[in-house]
PDB file of C-alpha atoms in Angstrom:
ATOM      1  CA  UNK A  25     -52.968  35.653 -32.815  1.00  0.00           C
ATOM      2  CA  UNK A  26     -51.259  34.047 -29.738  1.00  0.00           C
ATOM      3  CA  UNK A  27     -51.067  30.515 -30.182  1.00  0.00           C
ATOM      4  CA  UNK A  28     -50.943  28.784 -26.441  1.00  0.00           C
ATOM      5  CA  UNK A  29     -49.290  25.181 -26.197  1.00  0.00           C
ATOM      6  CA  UNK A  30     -51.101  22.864 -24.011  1.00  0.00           C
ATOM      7  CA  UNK A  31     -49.123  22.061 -20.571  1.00  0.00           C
ATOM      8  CA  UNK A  32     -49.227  18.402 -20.699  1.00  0.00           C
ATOM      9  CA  UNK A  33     -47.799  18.354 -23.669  1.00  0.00           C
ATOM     10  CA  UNK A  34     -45.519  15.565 -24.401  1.00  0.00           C
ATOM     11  CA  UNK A  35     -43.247  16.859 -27.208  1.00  0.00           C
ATOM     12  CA  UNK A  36     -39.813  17.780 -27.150  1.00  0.00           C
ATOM     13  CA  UNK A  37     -40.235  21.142 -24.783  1.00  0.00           C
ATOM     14  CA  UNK A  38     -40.863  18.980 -21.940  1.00  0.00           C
ATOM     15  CA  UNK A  39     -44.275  20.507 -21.310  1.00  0.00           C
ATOM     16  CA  UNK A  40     -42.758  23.788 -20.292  1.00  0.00           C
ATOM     17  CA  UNK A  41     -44.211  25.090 -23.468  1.00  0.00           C
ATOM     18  CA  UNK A  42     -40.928  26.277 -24.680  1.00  0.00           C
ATOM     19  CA  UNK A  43     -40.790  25.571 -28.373  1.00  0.00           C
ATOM     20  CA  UNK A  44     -37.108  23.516 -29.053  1.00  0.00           C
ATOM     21  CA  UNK A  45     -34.154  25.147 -30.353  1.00  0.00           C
ATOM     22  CA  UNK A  46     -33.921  24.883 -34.145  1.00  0.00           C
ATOM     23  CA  UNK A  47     -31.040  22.898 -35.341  1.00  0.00           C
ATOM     24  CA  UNK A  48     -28.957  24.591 -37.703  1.00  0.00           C
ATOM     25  CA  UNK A  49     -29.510  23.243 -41.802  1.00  0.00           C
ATOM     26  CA  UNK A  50     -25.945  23.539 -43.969  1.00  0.00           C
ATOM     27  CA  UNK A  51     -28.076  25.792 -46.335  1.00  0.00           C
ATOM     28  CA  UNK A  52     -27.867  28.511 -43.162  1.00  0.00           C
ATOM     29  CA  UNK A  53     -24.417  28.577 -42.629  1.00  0.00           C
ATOM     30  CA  UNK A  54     -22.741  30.676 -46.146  1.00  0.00           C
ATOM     31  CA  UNK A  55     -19.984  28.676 -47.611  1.00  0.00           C
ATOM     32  CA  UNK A  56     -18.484  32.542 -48.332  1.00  0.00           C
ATOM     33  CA  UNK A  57     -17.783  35.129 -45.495  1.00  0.00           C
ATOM     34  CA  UNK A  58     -18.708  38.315 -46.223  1.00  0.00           C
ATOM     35  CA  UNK A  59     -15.967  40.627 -46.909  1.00  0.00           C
ATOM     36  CA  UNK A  60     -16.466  43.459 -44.502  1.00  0.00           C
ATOM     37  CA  UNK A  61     -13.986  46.181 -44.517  1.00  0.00           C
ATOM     38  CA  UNK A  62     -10.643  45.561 -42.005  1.00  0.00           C
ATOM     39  CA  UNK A  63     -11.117  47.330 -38.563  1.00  0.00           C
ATOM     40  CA  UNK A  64      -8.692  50.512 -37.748  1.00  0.00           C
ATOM     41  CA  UNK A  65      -6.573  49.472 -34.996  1.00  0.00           C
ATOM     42  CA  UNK A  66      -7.567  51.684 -32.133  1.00  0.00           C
ATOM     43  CA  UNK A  67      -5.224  53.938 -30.690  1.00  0.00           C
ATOM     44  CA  UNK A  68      -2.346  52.508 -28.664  1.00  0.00           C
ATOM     45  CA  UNK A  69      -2.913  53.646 -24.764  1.00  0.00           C
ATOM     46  CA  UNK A  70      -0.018  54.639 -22.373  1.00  0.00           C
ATOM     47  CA  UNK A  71       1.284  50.995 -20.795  1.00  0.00           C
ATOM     48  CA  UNK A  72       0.293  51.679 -17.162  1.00  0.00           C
ATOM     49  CA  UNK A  73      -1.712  54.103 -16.225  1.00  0.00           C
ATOM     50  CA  UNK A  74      -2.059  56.177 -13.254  1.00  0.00           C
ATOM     51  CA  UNK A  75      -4.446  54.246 -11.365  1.00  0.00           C
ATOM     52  CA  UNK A  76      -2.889  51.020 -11.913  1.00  0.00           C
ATOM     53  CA  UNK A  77       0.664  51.534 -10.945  1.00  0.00           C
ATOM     54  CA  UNK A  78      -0.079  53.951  -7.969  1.00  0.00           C
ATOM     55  CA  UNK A  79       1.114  52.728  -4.428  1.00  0.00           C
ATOM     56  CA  UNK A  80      -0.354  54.548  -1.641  1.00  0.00           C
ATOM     57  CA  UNK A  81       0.912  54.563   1.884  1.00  0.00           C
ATOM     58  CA  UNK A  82      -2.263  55.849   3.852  1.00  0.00           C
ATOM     59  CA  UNK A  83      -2.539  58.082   6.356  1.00  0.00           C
ATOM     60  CA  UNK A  84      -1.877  56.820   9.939  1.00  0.00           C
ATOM     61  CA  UNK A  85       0.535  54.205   8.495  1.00  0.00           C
ATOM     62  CA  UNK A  86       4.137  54.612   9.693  1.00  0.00           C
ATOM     63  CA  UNK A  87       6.627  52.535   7.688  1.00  0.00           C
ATOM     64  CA  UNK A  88      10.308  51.950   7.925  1.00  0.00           C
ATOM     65  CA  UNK A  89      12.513  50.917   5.020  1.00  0.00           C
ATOM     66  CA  UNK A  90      13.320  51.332   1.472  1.00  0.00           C
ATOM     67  CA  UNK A  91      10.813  51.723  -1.341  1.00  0.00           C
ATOM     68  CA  UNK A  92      12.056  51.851  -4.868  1.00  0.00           C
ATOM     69  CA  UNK A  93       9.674  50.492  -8.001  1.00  0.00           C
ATOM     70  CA  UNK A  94       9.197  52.045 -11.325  1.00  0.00           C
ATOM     71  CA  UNK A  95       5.823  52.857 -10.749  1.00  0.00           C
ATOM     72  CA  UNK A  96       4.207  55.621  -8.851  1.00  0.00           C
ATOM     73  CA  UNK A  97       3.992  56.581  -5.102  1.00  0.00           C
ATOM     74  CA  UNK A  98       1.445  58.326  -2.654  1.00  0.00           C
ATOM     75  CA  UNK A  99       3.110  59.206   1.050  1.00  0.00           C
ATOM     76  CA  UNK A 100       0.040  60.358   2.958  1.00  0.00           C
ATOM     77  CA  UNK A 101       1.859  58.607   6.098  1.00  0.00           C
ATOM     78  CA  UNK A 102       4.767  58.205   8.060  1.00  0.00           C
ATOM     79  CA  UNK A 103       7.953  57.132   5.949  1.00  0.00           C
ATOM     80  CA  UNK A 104      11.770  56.752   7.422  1.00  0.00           C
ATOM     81  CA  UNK A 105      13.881  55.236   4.331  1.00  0.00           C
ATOM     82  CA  UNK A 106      14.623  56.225   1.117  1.00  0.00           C
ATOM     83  CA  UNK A 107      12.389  56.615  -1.637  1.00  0.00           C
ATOM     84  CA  UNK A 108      13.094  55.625  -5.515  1.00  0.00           C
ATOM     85  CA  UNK A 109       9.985  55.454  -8.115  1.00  0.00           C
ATOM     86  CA  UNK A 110       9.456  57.349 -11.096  1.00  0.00           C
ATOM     87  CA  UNK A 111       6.914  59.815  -9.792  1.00  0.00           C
ATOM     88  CA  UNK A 112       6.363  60.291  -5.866  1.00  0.00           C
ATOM     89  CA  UNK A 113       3.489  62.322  -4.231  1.00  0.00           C
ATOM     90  CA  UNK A 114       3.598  63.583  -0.352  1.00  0.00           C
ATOM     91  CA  UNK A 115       0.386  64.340   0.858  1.00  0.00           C
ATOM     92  CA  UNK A 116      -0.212  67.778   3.346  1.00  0.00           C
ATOM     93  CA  UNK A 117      -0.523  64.626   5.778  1.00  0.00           C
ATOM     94  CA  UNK A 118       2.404  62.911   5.076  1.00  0.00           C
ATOM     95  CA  UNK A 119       5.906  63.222   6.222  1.00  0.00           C
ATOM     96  CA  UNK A 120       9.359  61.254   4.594  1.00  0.00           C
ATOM     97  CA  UNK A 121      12.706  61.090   6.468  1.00  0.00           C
ATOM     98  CA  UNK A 122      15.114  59.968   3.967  1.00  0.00           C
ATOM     99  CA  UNK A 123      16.509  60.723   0.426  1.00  0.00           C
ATOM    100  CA  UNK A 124      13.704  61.075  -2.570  1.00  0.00           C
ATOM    101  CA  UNK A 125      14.612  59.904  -5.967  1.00  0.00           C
ATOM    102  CA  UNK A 126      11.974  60.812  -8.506  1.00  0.00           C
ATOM    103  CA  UNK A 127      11.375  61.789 -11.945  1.00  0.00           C
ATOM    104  CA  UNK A 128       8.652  63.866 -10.625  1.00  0.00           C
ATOM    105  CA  UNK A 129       8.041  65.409  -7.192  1.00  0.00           C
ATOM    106  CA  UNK A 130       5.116  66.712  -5.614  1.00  0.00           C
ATOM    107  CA  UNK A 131       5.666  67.720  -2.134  1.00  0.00           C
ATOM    108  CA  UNK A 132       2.788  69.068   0.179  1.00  0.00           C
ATOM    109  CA  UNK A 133       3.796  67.253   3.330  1.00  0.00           C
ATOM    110  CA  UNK A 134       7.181  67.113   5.134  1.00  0.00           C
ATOM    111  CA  UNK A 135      10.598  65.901   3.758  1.00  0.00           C
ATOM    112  CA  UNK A 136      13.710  65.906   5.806  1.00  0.00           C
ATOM    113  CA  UNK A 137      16.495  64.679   4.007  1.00  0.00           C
ATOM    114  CA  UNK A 138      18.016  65.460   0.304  1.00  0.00           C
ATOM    115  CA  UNK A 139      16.185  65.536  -3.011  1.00  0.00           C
ATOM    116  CA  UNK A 140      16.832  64.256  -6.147  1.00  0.00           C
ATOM    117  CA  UNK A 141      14.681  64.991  -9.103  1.00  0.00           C
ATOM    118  CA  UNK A 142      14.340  66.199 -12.674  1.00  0.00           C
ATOM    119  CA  UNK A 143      11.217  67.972 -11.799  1.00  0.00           C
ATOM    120  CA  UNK A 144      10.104  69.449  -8.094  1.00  0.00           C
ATOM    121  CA  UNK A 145       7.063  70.877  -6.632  1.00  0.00           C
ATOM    122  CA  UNK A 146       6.473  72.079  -3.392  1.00  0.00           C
ATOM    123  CA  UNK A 147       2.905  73.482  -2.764  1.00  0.00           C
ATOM    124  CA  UNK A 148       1.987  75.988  -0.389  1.00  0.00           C
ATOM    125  CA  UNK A 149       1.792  73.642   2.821  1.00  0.00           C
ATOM    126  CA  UNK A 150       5.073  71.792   2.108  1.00  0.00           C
ATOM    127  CA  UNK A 151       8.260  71.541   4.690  1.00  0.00           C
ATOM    128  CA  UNK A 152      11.336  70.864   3.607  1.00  0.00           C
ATOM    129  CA  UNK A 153      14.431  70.266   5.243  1.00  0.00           C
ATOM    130  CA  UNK A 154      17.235  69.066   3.131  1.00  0.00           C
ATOM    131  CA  UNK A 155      19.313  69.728  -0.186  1.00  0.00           C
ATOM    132  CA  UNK A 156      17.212  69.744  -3.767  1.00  0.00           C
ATOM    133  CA  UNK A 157      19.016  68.591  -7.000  1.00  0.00           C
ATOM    134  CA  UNK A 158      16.722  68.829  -9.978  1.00  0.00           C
ATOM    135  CA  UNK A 159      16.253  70.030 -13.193  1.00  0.00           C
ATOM    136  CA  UNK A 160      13.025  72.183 -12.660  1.00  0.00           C
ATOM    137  CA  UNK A 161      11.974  73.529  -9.293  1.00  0.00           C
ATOM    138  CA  UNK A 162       8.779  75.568  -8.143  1.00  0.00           C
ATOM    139  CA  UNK A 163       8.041  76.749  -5.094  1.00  0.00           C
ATOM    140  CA  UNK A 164       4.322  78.337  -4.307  1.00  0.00           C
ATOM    141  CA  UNK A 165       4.095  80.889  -1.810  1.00  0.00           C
ATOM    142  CA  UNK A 166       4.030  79.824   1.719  1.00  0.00           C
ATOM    143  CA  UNK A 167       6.281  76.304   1.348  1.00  0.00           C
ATOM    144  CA  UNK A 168       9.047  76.336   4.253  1.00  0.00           C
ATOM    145  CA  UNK A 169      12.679  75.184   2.222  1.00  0.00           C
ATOM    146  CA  UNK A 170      15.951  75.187   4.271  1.00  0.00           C
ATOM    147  CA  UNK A 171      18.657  74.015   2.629  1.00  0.00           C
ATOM    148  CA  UNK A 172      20.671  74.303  -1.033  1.00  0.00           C
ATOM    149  CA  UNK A 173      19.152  73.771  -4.184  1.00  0.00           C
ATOM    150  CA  UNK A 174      21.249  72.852  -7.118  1.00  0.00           C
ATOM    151  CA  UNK A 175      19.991  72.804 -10.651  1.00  0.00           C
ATOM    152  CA  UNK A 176      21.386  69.596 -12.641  1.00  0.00           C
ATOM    153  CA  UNK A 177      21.099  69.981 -16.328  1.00  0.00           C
ATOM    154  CA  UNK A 178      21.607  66.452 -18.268  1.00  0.00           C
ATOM    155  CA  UNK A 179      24.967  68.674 -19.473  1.00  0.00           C
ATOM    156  CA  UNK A 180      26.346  69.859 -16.142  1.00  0.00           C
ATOM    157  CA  UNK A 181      28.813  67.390 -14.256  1.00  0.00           C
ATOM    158  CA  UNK A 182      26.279  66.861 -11.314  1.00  0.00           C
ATOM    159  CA  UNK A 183      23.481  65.818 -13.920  1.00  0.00           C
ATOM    160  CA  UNK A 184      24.304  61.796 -13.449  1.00  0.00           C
ATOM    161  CA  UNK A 185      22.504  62.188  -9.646  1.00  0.00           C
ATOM    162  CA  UNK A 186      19.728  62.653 -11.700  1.00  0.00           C
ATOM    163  CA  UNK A 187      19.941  58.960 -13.093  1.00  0.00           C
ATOM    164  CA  UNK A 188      19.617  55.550 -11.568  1.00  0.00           C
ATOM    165  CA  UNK A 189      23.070  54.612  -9.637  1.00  0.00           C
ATOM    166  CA  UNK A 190      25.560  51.841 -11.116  1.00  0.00           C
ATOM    167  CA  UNK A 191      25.299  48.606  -9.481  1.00  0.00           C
ATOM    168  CA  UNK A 192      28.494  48.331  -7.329  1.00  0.00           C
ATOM    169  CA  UNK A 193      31.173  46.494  -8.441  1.00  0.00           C
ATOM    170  CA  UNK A 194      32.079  43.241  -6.653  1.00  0.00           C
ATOM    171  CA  UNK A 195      34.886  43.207  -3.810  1.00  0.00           C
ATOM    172  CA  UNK A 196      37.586  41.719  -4.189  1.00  0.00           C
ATOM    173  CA  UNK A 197      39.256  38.748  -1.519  1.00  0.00           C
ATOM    174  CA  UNK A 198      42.266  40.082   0.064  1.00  0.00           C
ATOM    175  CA  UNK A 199      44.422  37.573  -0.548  1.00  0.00           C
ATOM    176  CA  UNK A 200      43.062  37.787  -4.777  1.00  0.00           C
ATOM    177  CA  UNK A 201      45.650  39.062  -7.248  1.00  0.00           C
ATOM    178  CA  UNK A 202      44.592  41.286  -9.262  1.00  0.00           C
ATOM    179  CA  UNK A 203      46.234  42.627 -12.681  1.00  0.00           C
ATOM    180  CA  UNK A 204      47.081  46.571 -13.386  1.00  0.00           C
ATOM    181  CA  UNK A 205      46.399  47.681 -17.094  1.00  0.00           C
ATOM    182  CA  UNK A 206      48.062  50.970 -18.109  1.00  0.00           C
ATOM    183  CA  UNK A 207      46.936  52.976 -20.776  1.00  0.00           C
ATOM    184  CA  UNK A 208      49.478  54.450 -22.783  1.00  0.00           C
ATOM    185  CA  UNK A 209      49.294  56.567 -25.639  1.00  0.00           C
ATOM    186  CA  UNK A 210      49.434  55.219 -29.728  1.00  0.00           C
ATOM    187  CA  UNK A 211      53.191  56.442 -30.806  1.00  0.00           C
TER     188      UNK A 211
END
């Protein structure tokens, strides 16, 4: 039943008693594939997802600057600078002094300074001190607010805060001439 090779055996398994590998014969290997049938190509998945574009500044971190990024942002910290991602998230813990830019805004923490969003939340525990612009705005029972809100539809004239700012032109030298082109109307 079991067949037992001998250990000083002085074949090719170099006494190990490990049979060698079997080398492959051309009548193995089909000259034809076989035709299976084409694989469905699975369903395309969202480019980044949450986990993988989400910055966190943790709590007990204080950090001064600017943070803009097209990904998405976790204040459970101390922030003093402005903040422009596409979706930002203050923690009950955390606390921003400066303007927030955001697609989306969850607020739960502090913010003193104005707001700029198509879509605002402020939970129960959140403080805010500062004007809101934005599209949509809820406000849960118990979150502090002082200051204006103004609702920006993409018609209304105050509507481009919502978007990214122009990159500013270049100055111009003092001493550069510069040429004046009026408009005037076809006759």
């Amino acid at each position: 039943m079991f067949n037992k090779s001998k250990p000083f055996d002085n074949g090719p398994s170099s006494g190990m008693g490990i049979p060698p590998a079997p080398e492959p014969t051309p009548a193995a290997t089909p000259s034809v594939a076989p035709t299976a049938a084409p694989r469905a190509p699975e369903p395309s998945r969202p480019a980044a997802s949450r986990s993988s574009s989400l910055s966190t500044l943790s709590a007990g971190v204080k950090y001064e600057g600017n943070i803009s990024g097209a990904g998405e942002l976790q204040v459970d910290g101390s922030l003093k600078g402005d903040i422009r991602v596409v979706r930002v998230t203050i923690g009950e813990g955390g606390s921003v002094e400066g303007t927030v830019h955001a697609d989306i805004l969850e607020v739960r923490g502090r913010v003193s300074g104005a707001i700029v969003a198509k879509q605002v939340k402020l939970f129960a525990t959140a403080r805010i001190e500062g004007d809101i612009t934005q599209e949509q705005l809820s406000i849960e029972q118990g979150a502090w607010f002082q200051g204006r809100c103004t609702q920006a539809k993409r018609d209304t004239p105050g509507a481009n805060m919502l978007d990214a700012p122009a990159p500013a032109e270049k100055p111009v030298a003092a001493n550069a001439k510069t040429d004046k082109v009026e408009a005037k109307p076809a006759a």
